[in-house]
Amino acid sequence: MRIGVPTEVLDHEGRVGLTPAGVQELVGDGHGVVVQSGAGVHSGLTDDDYAAAGATLTDDPAEAWAADLVVKVKEPVEAEFPFLRDGQVLFTYLHLAADRPLTERLLEAGTTAIAYETVQDDSGRLPLLAPMSQIAGRMAGMVGANLLDATRGGTGVLMGGIAGVAPAEVVVLGAGVAGAGAATFALGMHASVTVFDNRIPALRRLDDSFGPAVRTLAATGQAIEEAVLRADLVVGTVLVPGAHAAQLVGRDLVGEMRPGAALVDISIDQGGCFEVSRPTTHSAPTFRVGEQTVYAVANMPAAFPRTSTFALTSLTLPHVRALAGEDGWRAALDADPHLAKGLNVDAGGVRHAGVAEAHGLELAG
């Protein structure tokens, strides 16, 4: 099989779909791998590294996209839509529930699109999303601490406070991988941390790890409202696999928050969990809503591309090898029910219930 690795084109997106080590494995399996020049440079991976691993280098993105299996990191943007076609298998993060134009283009093109973020294990966890969620969660604490700086319009509260002065109040919505990462980082900065979730086992895991250092509360509307109104920083990490994120903080509630309070919406890839959220970029990461600041960068882990690339590709490579197997991608999905849950679109039909529901489309059988 011919496998293509295009250079990512999103703002400040330096991650890459395969490392040279992954290329070497695939070439050893008998496949041809085409890598667009410069695809790995921001992850510290040179064209010479890829050539030494057996890849064919190209300056033309169309050549990388012409492969039977295209392996990326982020969803195609409008400039890449012309490369989508029938008979092509695309393996990447897609987040289609929050992207109607891309969903429609994939359907029109007849592309087979398999999303990292909806591959699930037996426990319902999302193994290919987990490392990026962990990075984004930890980043949320870093970003939030900076946004509280009064010179940036923040509350002027130091995350950890000092002796005799209270620390920042941090509220985390969601106790999954991203939420746990955000809570861990904020706690490490000695902030006062409250985590909400409607899954008691997830809250129990945090309680077992940190005890009373982290307050864990059931996610009722009243409890969330009370905590948000006291917060200096709110981190949204709500996720329903493949579906649009639930909006837990309305516009009116944001307007009632403390002047200078900050909101970091990790859920923005799936539409965001704050009503005021809209996707931002690393070049322009924040916007103001009244006296509050919102950070909603849709590719947060791209800020640390080397860490992110190696964390992601170590997990995706076995699936890439399976999809490229001699029996084809259908056989790979038949053999692996976890990978099969990653199928979002195929042959002009929506194959994932969350995507179909988000856009009011019929779910193909």
Coordinates of C-alpha atoms in Angstrom, one line a residue:
M1 CA 0.0 0.0 0.0
R2 CA 1.1 3.6 -0.6
I3 CA 0.9 5.7 2.6
G4 CA 1.0 9.5 2.6
V5 CA 2.1 11.9 5.3
P6 CA 1.2 15.5 4.4
T7 CA 2.7 18.5 6.2
E8 CA 0.1 20.0 8.6
V9 CA -1.2 23.4 7.6
L10 CA -3.1 24.6 10.7
D11 CA -1.8 27.6 12.5
H12 CA 1.4 26.7 14.4
E13 CA 0.7 23.0 13.9
G14 CA 4.0 21.2 14.0
R15 CA 3.0 17.7 14.8
V16 CA 3.4 15.0 12.2
G17 CA 1.4 11.8 11.5
L18 CA 4.4 9.4 11.4
T19 CA 7.9 9.5 12.9
P20 CA 10.9 8.1 10.9
A21 CA 10.8 5.0 13.2
G22 CA 7.2 4.5 12.1
V23 CA 8.1 4.9 8.4
Q24 CA 10.8 2.3 8.8
E25 CA 8.4 -0.2 10.3
L26 CA 5.9 0.4 7.4
V27 CA 8.6 0.2 4.7
G28 CA 9.8 -3.1 6.4
D29 CA 6.2 -4.3 5.9
G30 CA 6.5 -3.8 2.2
H31 CA 4.7 -0.5 1.9
G32 CA 5.7 2.7 0.2
V33 CA 5.6 5.9 2.3
V34 CA 5.5 9.4 0.8
V35 CA 6.3 12.2 3.3
Q36 CA 5.9 15.9 2.4
S37 CA 9.1 17.8 2.8
G38 CA 9.2 19.6 6.1
A39 CA 6.4 17.6 7.7
G40 CA 8.4 16.8 10.8
V41 CA 10.7 19.7 11.2
H42 CA 8.9 21.3 14.1
S43 CA 8.9 18.0 15.9
G44 CA 12.7 17.8 15.5
L45 CA 12.5 15.3 12.6
T46 CA 14.4 16.2 9.4
D47 CA 13.8 15.2 5.8
D48 CA 17.1 13.3 6.0
D49 CA 15.7 11.3 8.9
Y50 CA 12.7 10.3 6.8
A51 CA 14.8 9.5 3.8
A52 CA 17.1 7.3 5.8
A53 CA 14.0 5.4 7.1
G54 CA 13.0 4.7 3.5
A55 CA 10.4 7.4 2.8
T56 CA 10.0 9.1 -0.5
L57 CA 10.2 12.9 0.0
T58 CA 8.0 15.3 -2.0
D59 CA 7.5 19.0 -2.1
D60 CA 4.0 18.6 -3.6
P61 CA 1.2 18.1 -1.0
A62 CA -0.9 16.5 -3.7
E63 CA 1.5 13.7 -4.0
A64 CA 1.3 12.9 -0.3
W65 CA -2.5 13.1 -0.5
A66 CA -2.6 10.8 -3.5
A67 CA -1.7 7.8 -1.3
D68 CA -4.2 5.0 -0.6
L69 CA -3.9 5.7 3.2
V70 CA -3.3 9.3 4.4
V71 CA -2.0 9.6 8.0
K72 CA -2.3 13.0 9.6
V73 CA -2.7 14.7 12.9
K74 CA -5.4 17.3 12.4
E75 CA -8.6 17.4 10.4
P76 CA -8.4 18.7 6.8
V77 CA -9.0 22.4 6.4
E78 CA -10.7 24.0 3.4
A79 CA -7.5 24.4 1.5
E80 CA -7.1 20.6 1.7
F81 CA -10.6 19.7 0.6
P82 CA -9.6 19.3 -3.1
F83 CA -7.3 16.4 -2.0
L84 CA -10.2 14.4 -0.6
R85 CA -11.4 11.6 -3.0
D86 CA -13.2 8.3 -3.4
G87 CA -11.1 5.3 -2.5
Q88 CA -8.9 7.2 -0.1
V89 CA -8.6 6.2 3.6
L90 CA -7.9 9.1 6.0
F91 CA -6.7 8.4 9.5
T92 CA -6.5 11.4 11.7
Y93 CA -8.3 13.5 14.3
L94 CA -11.5 14.7 12.7
H95 CA -13.9 16.1 15.3
L96 CA -16.7 16.1 12.8
A97 CA -19.5 16.8 15.3
A98 CA -18.2 20.4 15.4
D99 CA -17.4 20.7 11.7
R100 CA -20.4 20.5 9.3
P101 CA -18.4 21.8 6.2
L102 CA -15.8 19.0 6.6
T103 CA -18.4 16.4 7.2
E104 CA -20.2 17.4 4.0
R105 CA -17.0 17.4 2.0
L106 CA -16.0 14.0 3.2
L107 CA -19.5 12.7 2.2
E108 CA -19.3 14.3 -1.2
A109 CA -15.8 13.0 -1.8
G110 CA -16.6 9.4 -0.8
T111 CA -13.6 9.4 1.5
T112 CA -13.3 6.7 4.2
A113 CA -12.5 8.7 7.3
I114 CA -11.4 7.0 10.5
A115 CA -11.0 9.3 13.5
Y116 CA -8.5 8.9 16.3
E117 CA -10.8 10.5 18.8
T118 CA -13.6 7.9 18.5
V119 CA -11.4 4.7 18.8
Q120 CA -12.5 3.2 22.1
D121 CA -11.4 0.4 24.3
D122 CA -13.5 -2.1 26.2
S123 CA -13.9 0.4 29.1
G124 CA -15.1 3.2 26.8
R125 CA -11.8 5.0 27.1
L126 CA -10.3 6.8 24.1
P127 CA -6.7 5.6 23.9
L128 CA -5.7 7.7 20.8
L129 CA -7.1 10.9 22.3
A130 CA -5.7 10.3 25.8
P131 CA -2.1 11.6 25.3
M132 CA -3.3 14.8 23.7
S133 CA -5.9 15.2 26.4
Q134 CA -3.2 14.8 29.0
I135 CA -1.0 17.4 27.4
A136 CA -3.9 19.8 26.9
G137 CA -5.0 19.4 30.5
R138 CA -1.5 20.2 31.8
M139 CA -1.3 23.1 29.4
A140 CA -4.6 24.5 30.8
G141 CA -3.0 25.1 34.1
M142 CA 0.0 26.8 32.5
V143 CA -2.2 29.0 30.3
G144 CA -4.7 29.8 33.0
A145 CA -2.0 30.9 35.4
N146 CA -0.7 33.4 32.8
L147 CA -4.2 34.7 32.0
L148 CA -4.7 35.6 35.7
D149 CA -1.9 38.1 35.3
A150 CA -3.4 41.6 35.9
T151 CA -1.3 43.0 33.0
R152 CA -3.2 40.6 30.7
G153 CA -6.6 41.6 32.1
G154 CA -6.7 38.8 34.7
T155 CA -7.9 38.9 38.3
G156 CA -4.4 39.5 39.6
V157 CA -4.5 36.4 41.8
L158 CA -1.4 34.3 41.9
M159 CA -2.3 30.7 41.3
G160 CA -0.7 29.4 44.5
G161 CA -1.1 32.5 46.6
I162 CA 1.5 33.0 49.4
A163 CA 1.5 32.6 53.1
G164 CA -1.5 34.5 54.5
V165 CA -3.1 35.1 51.1
A166 CA -5.6 32.7 49.5
P167 CA -4.7 31.0 46.2
A168 CA -6.7 31.1 43.0
E169 CA -9.9 29.3 42.8
V170 CA -9.8 26.8 39.9
V171 CA -12.8 24.9 38.6
V172 CA -12.4 22.0 36.3
L173 CA -15.5 20.6 34.4
G174 CA -14.9 17.0 33.7
A175 CA -12.8 14.4 35.5
G176 CA -11.5 12.5 32.5
V177 CA -7.9 12.5 31.3
A178 CA -7.8 16.2 30.4
G179 CA -9.7 17.1 33.6
A180 CA -7.4 15.1 35.8
G181 CA -4.4 16.6 34.0
A182 CA -5.7 20.1 34.6
A183 CA -6.5 19.4 38.3
T184 CA -3.1 17.8 38.9
F185 CA -1.2 20.8 37.4
A186 CA -3.3 23.4 39.2
L187 CA -2.9 21.5 42.5
G188 CA 0.9 21.3 41.8
M189 CA 0.8 25.1 41.7
H190 CA -1.0 25.1 45.0
A191 CA -4.3 26.4 43.7
S192 CA -7.6 25.6 45.3
V193 CA -9.2 23.1 42.9
T194 CA -12.7 21.8 42.5
V195 CA -13.6 19.2 39.9
F196 CA -17.1 18.4 38.6
D197 CA -18.3 15.3 36.8
N198 CA -21.5 13.2 36.7
R199 CA -19.5 10.0 36.8
I200 CA -18.8 9.1 40.4
P201 CA -16.1 6.5 39.6
A202 CA -14.1 9.2 37.8
L203 CA -14.4 11.5 40.8
R204 CA -13.5 8.7 43.1
R205 CA -10.2 8.1 41.2
L206 CA -9.3 11.7 41.8
D207 CA -10.3 11.5 45.4
D208 CA -8.2 8.3 45.9
S209 CA -5.2 10.1 44.3
F210 CA -5.4 13.4 46.1
G211 CA -7.8 13.0 49.0
P212 CA -9.3 16.3 50.3
A213 CA -6.7 18.4 48.5
V214 CA -9.1 18.4 45.5
R215 CA -12.8 18.9 46.0
T216 CA -14.8 16.5 43.8
L217 CA -18.5 17.3 43.2
A218 CA -21.3 15.9 41.3
A219 CA -22.1 18.0 38.2
T220 CA -25.4 19.6 39.1
G221 CA -26.3 22.9 37.5
Q222 CA -26.6 24.7 40.8
A223 CA -23.3 23.5 42.1
I224 CA -21.5 24.4 38.9
E225 CA -23.0 27.9 38.9
E226 CA -22.0 28.5 42.5
A227 CA -18.4 27.4 41.9
V228 CA -18.0 29.3 38.6
L229 CA -19.1 32.5 40.2
R230 CA -16.3 32.1 42.8
A231 CA -13.7 31.0 40.3
D232 CA -10.6 32.8 39.0
L233 CA -10.1 30.1 36.3
V234 CA -12.6 27.6 34.8
V235 CA -11.3 24.8 32.6
G236 CA -13.7 22.9 30.4
T237 CA -12.9 19.4 29.5
V238 CA -16.3 17.8 28.8
L239 CA -16.3 15.1 26.1
V240 CA -18.9 12.7 24.7
P241 CA -17.0 10.5 22.1
G242 CA -17.8 11.7 18.6
A243 CA -20.6 14.1 19.7
H244 CA -20.9 17.8 20.3
A245 CA -19.7 18.8 23.8
A246 CA -22.4 19.7 26.3
Q247 CA -22.5 23.4 27.1
L248 CA -22.3 23.7 30.9
V249 CA -21.6 27.4 31.3
G250 CA -24.0 29.8 29.6
R251 CA -23.3 33.3 28.3
D252 CA -25.1 35.0 31.2
L253 CA -23.2 33.0 33.8
V254 CA -19.9 34.0 32.2
G255 CA -21.0 37.7 32.4
E256 CA -21.5 37.3 36.1
M257 CA -18.1 35.9 36.8
R258 CA -15.4 37.8 38.6
P259 CA -13.9 40.6 36.6
G260 CA -10.7 39.2 35.0
A261 CA -11.7 35.6 35.4
A262 CA -10.4 33.3 32.7
L263 CA -11.9 30.3 30.9
V264 CA -9.9 27.6 29.1
D265 CA -12.0 25.5 26.8
I266 CA -10.2 22.2 26.0
S267 CA -13.5 20.9 24.6
I268 CA -13.4 23.4 21.7
D269 CA -12.5 20.6 19.2
Q270 CA -16.0 19.2 19.8
G271 CA -17.8 22.5 19.8
G272 CA -16.8 23.8 23.3
C273 CA -18.5 23.5 26.7
F274 CA -18.9 27.3 27.3
E275 CA -21.7 29.0 25.3
V276 CA -19.4 31.9 24.5
S277 CA -16.6 29.7 23.0
R278 CA -15.4 29.9 19.5
P279 CA -12.2 28.3 18.1
T280 CA -9.0 30.4 18.3
T281 CA -5.4 29.8 17.2
H282 CA -2.0 29.9 18.7
S283 CA -1.4 33.2 16.9
A284 CA -4.5 34.7 18.5
P285 CA -5.4 32.4 21.4
T286 CA -7.8 34.5 23.4
F287 CA -10.7 36.9 23.2
R288 CA -12.6 38.9 25.7
V289 CA -16.3 38.5 26.7
G290 CA -17.0 41.5 28.8
E291 CA -14.4 41.5 31.6
Q292 CA -13.6 37.8 31.2
T293 CA -10.9 36.2 28.9
V294 CA -11.6 33.0 26.9
Y295 CA -8.8 30.7 25.6
A296 CA -10.1 28.2 23.0
V297 CA -7.2 27.0 20.9
A298 CA -8.4 24.1 18.9
N299 CA -5.0 22.4 18.7
M300 CA -3.5 23.1 22.1
P301 CA -0.9 20.2 22.1
A302 CA 0.7 21.7 18.9
A303 CA 2.5 24.1 21.2
F304 CA 4.7 21.2 22.2
P305 CA 4.9 19.3 18.9
R306 CA 7.8 17.0 19.7
T307 CA 6.3 15.6 22.9
S308 CA 2.9 15.4 21.2
T309 CA 4.1 13.7 18.0
F310 CA 6.0 11.0 19.9
A311 CA 3.2 10.4 22.4
L312 CA 0.6 10.1 19.6
T313 CA 2.4 8.1 17.0
S314 CA 3.5 5.4 19.4
L315 CA -0.2 4.6 19.8
T316 CA -1.4 5.1 16.2
L317 CA 1.4 3.1 14.5
P318 CA -0.1 -0.3 15.2
H319 CA -3.4 0.8 13.8
V320 CA -1.7 2.2 10.7
R321 CA 0.0 -1.1 10.1
A322 CA -3.3 -2.9 10.5
L323 CA -5.1 -0.5 8.1
A324 CA -2.4 -1.0 5.5
G325 CA -2.4 -4.8 5.8
E326 CA -2.8 -6.9 2.7
D327 CA -6.5 -7.7 3.6
G328 CA -7.4 -4.0 3.6
W329 CA -8.9 -1.5 6.0
R330 CA -12.3 -3.3 6.2
A331 CA -10.6 -6.5 7.4
A332 CA -8.7 -4.4 10.0
L333 CA -11.9 -3.0 11.4
D334 CA -13.6 -6.4 11.4
A335 CA -10.7 -7.8 13.3
D336 CA -10.5 -4.9 15.9
P337 CA -13.8 -3.7 17.3
H338 CA -12.0 -0.8 19.1
L339 CA -10.6 0.5 15.8
A340 CA -14.0 0.0 14.1
K341 CA -15.5 2.6 16.4
G342 CA -13.2 5.1 14.8
L343 CA -15.0 4.9 11.4
N344 CA -16.9 8.2 11.0
V345 CA -17.6 8.4 7.3
D346 CA -17.5 5.9 4.4
A347 CA -18.9 5.7 0.8
G348 CA -20.9 8.9 1.2
G349 CA -22.6 7.8 4.5
V350 CA -22.2 8.8 8.1
R351 CA -21.1 5.8 10.2
H352 CA -20.9 7.3 13.7
A353 CA -24.0 8.1 15.7
G354 CA -22.6 11.1 17.4
V355 CA -21.7 12.8 14.1
A356 CA -25.1 12.0 12.6
E357 CA -26.9 13.4 15.6
A358 CA -24.9 16.5 15.7
H359 CA -25.8 17.4 12.2
G360 CA -29.2 15.9 11.9
L361 CA -28.0 13.4 9.3
E362 CA -29.1 9.8 8.7
L363 CA -26.9 7.2 10.2
A364 CA -25.8 4.8 7.4
G365 CA -26.3 1.1 8.1

